[in-house]
mmCIF file of C-alpha atoms in Angstrom:
data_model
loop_
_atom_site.group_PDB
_atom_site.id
_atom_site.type_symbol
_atom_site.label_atom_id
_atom_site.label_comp_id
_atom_site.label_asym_id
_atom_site.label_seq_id
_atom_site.Cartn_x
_atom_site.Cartn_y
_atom_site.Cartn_z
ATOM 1 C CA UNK A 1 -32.148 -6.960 43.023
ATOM 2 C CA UNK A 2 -32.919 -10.674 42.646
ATOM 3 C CA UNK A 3 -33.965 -12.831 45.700
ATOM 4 C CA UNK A 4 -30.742 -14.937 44.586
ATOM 5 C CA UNK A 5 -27.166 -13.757 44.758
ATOM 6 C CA UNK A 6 -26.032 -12.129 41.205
ATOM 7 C CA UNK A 7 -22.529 -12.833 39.722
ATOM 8 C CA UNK A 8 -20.926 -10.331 37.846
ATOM 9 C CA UNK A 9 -17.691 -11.929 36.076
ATOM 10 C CA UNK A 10 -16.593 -13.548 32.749
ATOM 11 C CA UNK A 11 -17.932 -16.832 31.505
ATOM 12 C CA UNK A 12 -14.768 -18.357 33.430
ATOM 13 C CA UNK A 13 -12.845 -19.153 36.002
ATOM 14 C CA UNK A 14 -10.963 -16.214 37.233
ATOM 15 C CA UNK A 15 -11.253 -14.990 40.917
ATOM 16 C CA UNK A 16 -15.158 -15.371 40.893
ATOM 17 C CA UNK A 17 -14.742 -19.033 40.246
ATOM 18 C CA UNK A 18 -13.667 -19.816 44.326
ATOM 19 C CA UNK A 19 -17.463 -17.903 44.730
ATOM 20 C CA UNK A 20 -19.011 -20.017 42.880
ATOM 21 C CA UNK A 21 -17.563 -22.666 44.538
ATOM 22 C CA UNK A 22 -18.471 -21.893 48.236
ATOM 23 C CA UNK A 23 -22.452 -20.273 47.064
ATOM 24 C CA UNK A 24 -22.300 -24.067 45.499
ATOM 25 C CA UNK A 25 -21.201 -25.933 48.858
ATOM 26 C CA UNK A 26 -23.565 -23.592 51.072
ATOM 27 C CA UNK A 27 -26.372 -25.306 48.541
ATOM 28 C CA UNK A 28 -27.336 -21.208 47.201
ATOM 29 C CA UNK A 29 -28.703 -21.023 44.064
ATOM 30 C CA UNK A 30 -27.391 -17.747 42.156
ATOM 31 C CA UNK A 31 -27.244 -16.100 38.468
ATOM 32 C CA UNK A 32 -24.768 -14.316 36.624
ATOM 33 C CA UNK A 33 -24.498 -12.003 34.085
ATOM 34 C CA UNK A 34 -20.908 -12.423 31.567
ATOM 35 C CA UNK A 35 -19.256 -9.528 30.529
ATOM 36 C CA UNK A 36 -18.604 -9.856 27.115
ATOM 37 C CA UNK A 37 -17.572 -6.504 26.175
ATOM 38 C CA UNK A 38 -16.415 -3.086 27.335
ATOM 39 C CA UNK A 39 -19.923 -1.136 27.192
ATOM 40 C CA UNK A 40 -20.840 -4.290 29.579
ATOM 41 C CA UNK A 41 -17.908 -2.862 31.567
ATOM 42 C CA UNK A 42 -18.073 0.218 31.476
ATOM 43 C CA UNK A 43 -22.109 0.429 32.268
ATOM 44 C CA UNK A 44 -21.014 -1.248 35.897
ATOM 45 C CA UNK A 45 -18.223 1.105 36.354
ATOM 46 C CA UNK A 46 -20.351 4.491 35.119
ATOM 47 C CA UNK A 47 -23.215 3.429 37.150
ATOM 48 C CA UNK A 48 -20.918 3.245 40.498
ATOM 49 C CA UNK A 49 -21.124 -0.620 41.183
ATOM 50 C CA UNK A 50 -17.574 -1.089 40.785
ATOM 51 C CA UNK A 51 -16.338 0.213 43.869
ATOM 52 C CA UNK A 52 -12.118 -0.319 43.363
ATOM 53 C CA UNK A 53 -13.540 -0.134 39.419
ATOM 54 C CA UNK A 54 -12.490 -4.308 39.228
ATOM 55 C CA UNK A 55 -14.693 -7.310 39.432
ATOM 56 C CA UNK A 56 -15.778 -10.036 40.930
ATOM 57 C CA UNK A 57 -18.464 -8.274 42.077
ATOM 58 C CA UNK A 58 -21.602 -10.226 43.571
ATOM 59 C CA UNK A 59 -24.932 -8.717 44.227
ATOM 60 C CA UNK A 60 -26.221 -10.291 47.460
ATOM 61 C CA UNK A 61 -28.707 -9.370 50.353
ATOM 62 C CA UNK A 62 -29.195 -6.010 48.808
ATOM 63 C CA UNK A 63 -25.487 -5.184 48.774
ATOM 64 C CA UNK A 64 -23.362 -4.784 45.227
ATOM 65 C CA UNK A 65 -19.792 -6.084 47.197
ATOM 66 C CA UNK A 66 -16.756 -5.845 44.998
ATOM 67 C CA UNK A 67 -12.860 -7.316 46.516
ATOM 68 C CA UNK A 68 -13.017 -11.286 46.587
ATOM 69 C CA UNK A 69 -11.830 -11.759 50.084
ATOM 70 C CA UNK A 70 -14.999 -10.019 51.408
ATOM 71 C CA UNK A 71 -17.604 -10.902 49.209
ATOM 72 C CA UNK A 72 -16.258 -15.139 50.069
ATOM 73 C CA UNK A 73 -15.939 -14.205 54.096
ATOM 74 C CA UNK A 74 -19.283 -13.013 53.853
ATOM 75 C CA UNK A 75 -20.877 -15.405 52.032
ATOM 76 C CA UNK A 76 -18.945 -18.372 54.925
ATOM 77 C CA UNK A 77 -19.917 -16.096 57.616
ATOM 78 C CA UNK A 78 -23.676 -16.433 56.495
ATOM 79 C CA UNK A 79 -23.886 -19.219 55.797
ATOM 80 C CA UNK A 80 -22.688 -21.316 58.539
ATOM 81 C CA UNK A 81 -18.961 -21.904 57.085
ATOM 82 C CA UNK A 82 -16.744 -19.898 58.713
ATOM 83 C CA UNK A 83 -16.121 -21.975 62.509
ATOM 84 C CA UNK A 84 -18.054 -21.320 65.646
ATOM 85 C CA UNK A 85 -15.081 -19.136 67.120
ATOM 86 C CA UNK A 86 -12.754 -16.292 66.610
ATOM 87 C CA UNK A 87 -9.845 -19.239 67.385
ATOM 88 C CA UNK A 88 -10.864 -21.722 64.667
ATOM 89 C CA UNK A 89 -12.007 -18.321 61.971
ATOM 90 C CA UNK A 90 -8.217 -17.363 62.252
ATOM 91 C CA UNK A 91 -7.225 -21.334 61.157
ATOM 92 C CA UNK A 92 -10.022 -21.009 58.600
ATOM 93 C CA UNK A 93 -8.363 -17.411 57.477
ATOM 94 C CA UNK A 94 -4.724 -19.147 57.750
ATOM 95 C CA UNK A 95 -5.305 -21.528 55.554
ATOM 96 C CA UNK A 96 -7.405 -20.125 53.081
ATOM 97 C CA UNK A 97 -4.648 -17.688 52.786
ATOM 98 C CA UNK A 98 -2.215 -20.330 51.903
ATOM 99 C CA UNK A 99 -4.168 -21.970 49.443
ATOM 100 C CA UNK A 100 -4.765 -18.394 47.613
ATOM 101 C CA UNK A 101 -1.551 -18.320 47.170
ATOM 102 C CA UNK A 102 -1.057 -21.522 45.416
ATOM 103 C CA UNK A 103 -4.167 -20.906 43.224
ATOM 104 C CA UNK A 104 -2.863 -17.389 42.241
ATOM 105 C CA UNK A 105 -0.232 -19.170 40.405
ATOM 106 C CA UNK A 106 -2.888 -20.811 38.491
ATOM 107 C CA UNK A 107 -5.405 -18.331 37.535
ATOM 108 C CA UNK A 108 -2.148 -16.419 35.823
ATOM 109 C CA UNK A 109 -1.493 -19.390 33.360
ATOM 110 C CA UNK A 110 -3.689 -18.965 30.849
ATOM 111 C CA UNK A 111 -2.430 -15.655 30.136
ATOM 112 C CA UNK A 112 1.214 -16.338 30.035
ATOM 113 C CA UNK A 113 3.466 -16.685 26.423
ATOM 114 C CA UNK A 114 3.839 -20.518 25.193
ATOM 115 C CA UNK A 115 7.579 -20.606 26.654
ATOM 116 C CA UNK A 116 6.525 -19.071 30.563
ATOM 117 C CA UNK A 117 3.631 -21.453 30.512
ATOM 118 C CA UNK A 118 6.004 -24.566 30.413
ATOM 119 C CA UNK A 119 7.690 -22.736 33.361
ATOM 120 C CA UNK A 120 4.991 -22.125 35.264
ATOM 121 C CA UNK A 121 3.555 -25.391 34.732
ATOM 122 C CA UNK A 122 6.794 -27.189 36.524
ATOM 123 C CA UNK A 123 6.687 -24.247 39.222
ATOM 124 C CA UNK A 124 2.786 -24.745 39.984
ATOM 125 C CA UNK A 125 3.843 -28.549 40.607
ATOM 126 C CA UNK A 126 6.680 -27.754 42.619
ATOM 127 C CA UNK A 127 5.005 -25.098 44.885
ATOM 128 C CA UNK A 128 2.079 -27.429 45.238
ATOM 129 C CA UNK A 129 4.313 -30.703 46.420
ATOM 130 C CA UNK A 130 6.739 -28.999 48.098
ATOM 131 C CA UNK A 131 5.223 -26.069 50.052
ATOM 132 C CA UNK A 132 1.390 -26.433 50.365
ATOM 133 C CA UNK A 133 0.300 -29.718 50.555
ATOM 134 C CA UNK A 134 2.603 -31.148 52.860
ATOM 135 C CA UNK A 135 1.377 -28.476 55.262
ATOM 136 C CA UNK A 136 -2.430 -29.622 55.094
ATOM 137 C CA UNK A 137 -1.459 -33.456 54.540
ATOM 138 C CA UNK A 138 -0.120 -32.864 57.895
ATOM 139 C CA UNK A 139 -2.822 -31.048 59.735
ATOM 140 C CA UNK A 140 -4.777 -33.953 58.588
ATOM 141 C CA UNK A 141 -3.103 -36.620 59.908
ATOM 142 C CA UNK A 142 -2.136 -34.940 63.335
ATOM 143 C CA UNK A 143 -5.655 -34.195 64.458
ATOM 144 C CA UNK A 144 -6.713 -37.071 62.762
ATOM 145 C CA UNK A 145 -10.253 -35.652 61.340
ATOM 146 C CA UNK A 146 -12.404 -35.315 58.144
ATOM 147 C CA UNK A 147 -12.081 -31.625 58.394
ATOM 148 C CA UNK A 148 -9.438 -29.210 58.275
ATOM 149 C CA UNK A 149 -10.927 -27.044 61.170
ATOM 150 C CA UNK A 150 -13.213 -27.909 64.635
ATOM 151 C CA UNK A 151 -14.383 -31.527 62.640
ATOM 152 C CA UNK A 152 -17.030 -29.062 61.021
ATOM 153 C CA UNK A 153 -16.573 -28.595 56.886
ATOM 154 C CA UNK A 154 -15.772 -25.098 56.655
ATOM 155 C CA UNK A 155 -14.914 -22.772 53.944
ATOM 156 C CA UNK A 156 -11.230 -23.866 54.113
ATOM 157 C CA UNK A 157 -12.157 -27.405 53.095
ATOM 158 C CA UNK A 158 -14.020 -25.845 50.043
ATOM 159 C CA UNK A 159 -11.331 -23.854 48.857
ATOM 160 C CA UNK A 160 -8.400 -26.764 49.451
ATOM 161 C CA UNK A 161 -10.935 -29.135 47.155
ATOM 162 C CA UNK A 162 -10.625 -26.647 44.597
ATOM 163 C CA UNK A 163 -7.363 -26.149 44.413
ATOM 164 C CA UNK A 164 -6.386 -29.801 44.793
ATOM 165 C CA UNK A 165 -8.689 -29.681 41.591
ATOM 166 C CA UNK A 166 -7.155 -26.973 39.851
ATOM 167 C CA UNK A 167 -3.233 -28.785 40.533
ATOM 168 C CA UNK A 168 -4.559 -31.956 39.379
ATOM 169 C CA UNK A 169 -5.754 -30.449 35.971
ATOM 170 C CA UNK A 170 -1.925 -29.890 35.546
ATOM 171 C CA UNK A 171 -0.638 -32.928 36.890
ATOM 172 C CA UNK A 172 -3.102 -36.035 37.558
ATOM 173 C CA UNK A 173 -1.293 -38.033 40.130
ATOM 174 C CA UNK A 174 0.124 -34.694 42.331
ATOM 175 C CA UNK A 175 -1.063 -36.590 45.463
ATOM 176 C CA UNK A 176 0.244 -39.366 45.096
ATOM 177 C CA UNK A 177 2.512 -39.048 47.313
ATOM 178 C CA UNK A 178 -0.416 -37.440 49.884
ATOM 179 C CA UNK A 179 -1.974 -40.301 51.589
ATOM 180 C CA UNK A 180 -4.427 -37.912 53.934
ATOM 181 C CA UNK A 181 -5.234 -35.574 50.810
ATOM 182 C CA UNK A 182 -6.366 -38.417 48.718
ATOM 183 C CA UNK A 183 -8.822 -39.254 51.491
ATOM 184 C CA UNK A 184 -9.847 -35.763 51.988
ATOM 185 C CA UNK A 185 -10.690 -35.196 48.426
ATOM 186 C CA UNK A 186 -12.790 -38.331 48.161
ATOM 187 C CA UNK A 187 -14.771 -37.452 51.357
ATOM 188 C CA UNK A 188 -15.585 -33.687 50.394
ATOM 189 C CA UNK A 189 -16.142 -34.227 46.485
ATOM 190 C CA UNK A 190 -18.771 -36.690 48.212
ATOM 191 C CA UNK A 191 -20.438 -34.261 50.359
ATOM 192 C CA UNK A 192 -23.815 -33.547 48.413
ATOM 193 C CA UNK A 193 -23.831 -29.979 46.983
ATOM 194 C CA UNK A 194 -19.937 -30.344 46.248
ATOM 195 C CA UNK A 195 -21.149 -33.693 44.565
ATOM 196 C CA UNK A 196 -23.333 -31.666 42.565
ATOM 197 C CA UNK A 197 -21.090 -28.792 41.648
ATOM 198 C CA UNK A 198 -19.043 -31.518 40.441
ATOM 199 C CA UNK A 199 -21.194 -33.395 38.377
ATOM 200 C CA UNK A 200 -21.749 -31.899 34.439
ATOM 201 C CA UNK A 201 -23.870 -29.171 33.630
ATOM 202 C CA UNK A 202 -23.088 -27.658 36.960
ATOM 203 C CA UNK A 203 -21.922 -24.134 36.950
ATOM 204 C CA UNK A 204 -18.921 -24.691 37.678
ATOM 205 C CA UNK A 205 -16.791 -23.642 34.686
ATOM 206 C CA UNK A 206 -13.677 -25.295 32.183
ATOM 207 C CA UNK A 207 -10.330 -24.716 32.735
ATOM 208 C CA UNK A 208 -9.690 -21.292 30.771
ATOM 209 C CA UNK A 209 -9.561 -21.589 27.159
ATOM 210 C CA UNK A 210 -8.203 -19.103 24.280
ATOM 211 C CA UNK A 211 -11.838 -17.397 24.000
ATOM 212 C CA UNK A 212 -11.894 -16.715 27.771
ATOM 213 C CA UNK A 213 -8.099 -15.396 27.522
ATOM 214 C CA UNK A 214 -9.224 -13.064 24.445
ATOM 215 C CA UNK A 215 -12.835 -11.892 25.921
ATOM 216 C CA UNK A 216 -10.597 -10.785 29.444
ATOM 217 C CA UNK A 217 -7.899 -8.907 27.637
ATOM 218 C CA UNK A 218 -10.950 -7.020 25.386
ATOM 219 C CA UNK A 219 -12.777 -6.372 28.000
ATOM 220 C CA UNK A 220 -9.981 -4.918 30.410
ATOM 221 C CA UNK A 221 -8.340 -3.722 28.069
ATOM 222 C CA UNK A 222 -5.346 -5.976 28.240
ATOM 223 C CA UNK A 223 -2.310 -5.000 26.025
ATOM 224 C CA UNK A 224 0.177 -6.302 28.216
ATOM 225 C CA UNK A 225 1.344 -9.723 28.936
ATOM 226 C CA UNK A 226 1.275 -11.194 32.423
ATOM 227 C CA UNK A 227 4.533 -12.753 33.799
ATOM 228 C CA UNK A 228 5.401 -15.784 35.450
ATOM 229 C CA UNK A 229 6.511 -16.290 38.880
#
């Protein structure tokens, strides 16, 4: 295996994108390989590196870990991201939680018909301004710090930053009405290696585009079509 962590995923977004994001703001240099098509697939899955037979799936200190959840909690827990207690790792859990939620109705758009994308579009906006950011806007301003947990940046500020990102792409001026956010975002977009991950020709990817829609459902072998919420 390579000295650097190996990403196994589509050219895209998807759930390894939130990897790529945190390896980025731990300043870890990694490589991936793109599935393209199903022999790609089907190699990983014959050869046994697919555990649950599904990526992400990250080759990293001479493990091949599979199920998004644990490959990210390992990668905060190693590198210094993940709080200095069991009390502030259950915040850190709590509200990464949350904000998977509101991202899962995001990575789900691109594959949706024309007529539930206009749907989900005005539910993604909704869910986002009603439900989730008033919840961190307000952790924010009653402890009054730059970070969501312990005044440390943590994986939980990673992951709100991208999906702050990721809501913005839909609608540009979603915090406006989120004083603490819009501070937030400008201090952790400025931290260094998220400045970098940022910046262009980072590998950081798009938002999803037709090819990446098409090369997923050849790939998996996706006939059906994914519904909105």
């Amino acid at each position: 295996m390579s000295s650097k962590p190996k990403l196994y995923y589509f050219d895209g977004r998807g759930k390894m994108e939130s990897i790529r994001w945190l390896l980025a703001a731990a300043g870890v240099e990694f490589e991936e390989e793109f599935l393209e098509t199903r022999d790609q697939y089907e190699k990983l899955l014959q050869g046994g590196s697919l555990l649950f037979q599904q990526v992400p799936m990250v080759e990293i200190d001479g493990m091949r870990m599979v199920q998004t959840r644990a490959i990210l909690s390992y990668i905060a827990a190693k590198y210094n991201l993940y709080g200095k207690d069991l009390k502030e790792r259950a915040l850190i859990d709590m509200y990464v939680g949350g904000t998977d939620d509101l991202m899962g109705f995001i990575l789900i758009f691109p594959f949706l018909s024309a007529e539930d994308k206009e749907k989900q579009h005005a539910f993604i906006v909704q869910k986002a301004t009603s439900r989730y950011f008033p919840v961190y806007e307000k952790v924010l301003k009653d402890h009054g710090q730059d970070f969501l947990v312990g005044n440390t940046f943590s994986w939980a500020d990673v992951h709100l930053l991208e999906a702050i990102l990721m809501v913005e792409e839909k609608k540009s001026d979603v915090l406006s009405g989120f004083p603490q956010l819009q501070a937030f975002k400008a201090r952790i977009s400025s931290i260094p290696a998220i400045k970098k991950f940022l910046e262009p020709g980072s590998q950081r990817k798009p938002v999803p585009d037709d090819k990446y829609v098409e090369t997923v459902r050849r790939v998996l072998c996706m006939y059906y079509d994914v519904k909105a919420n």
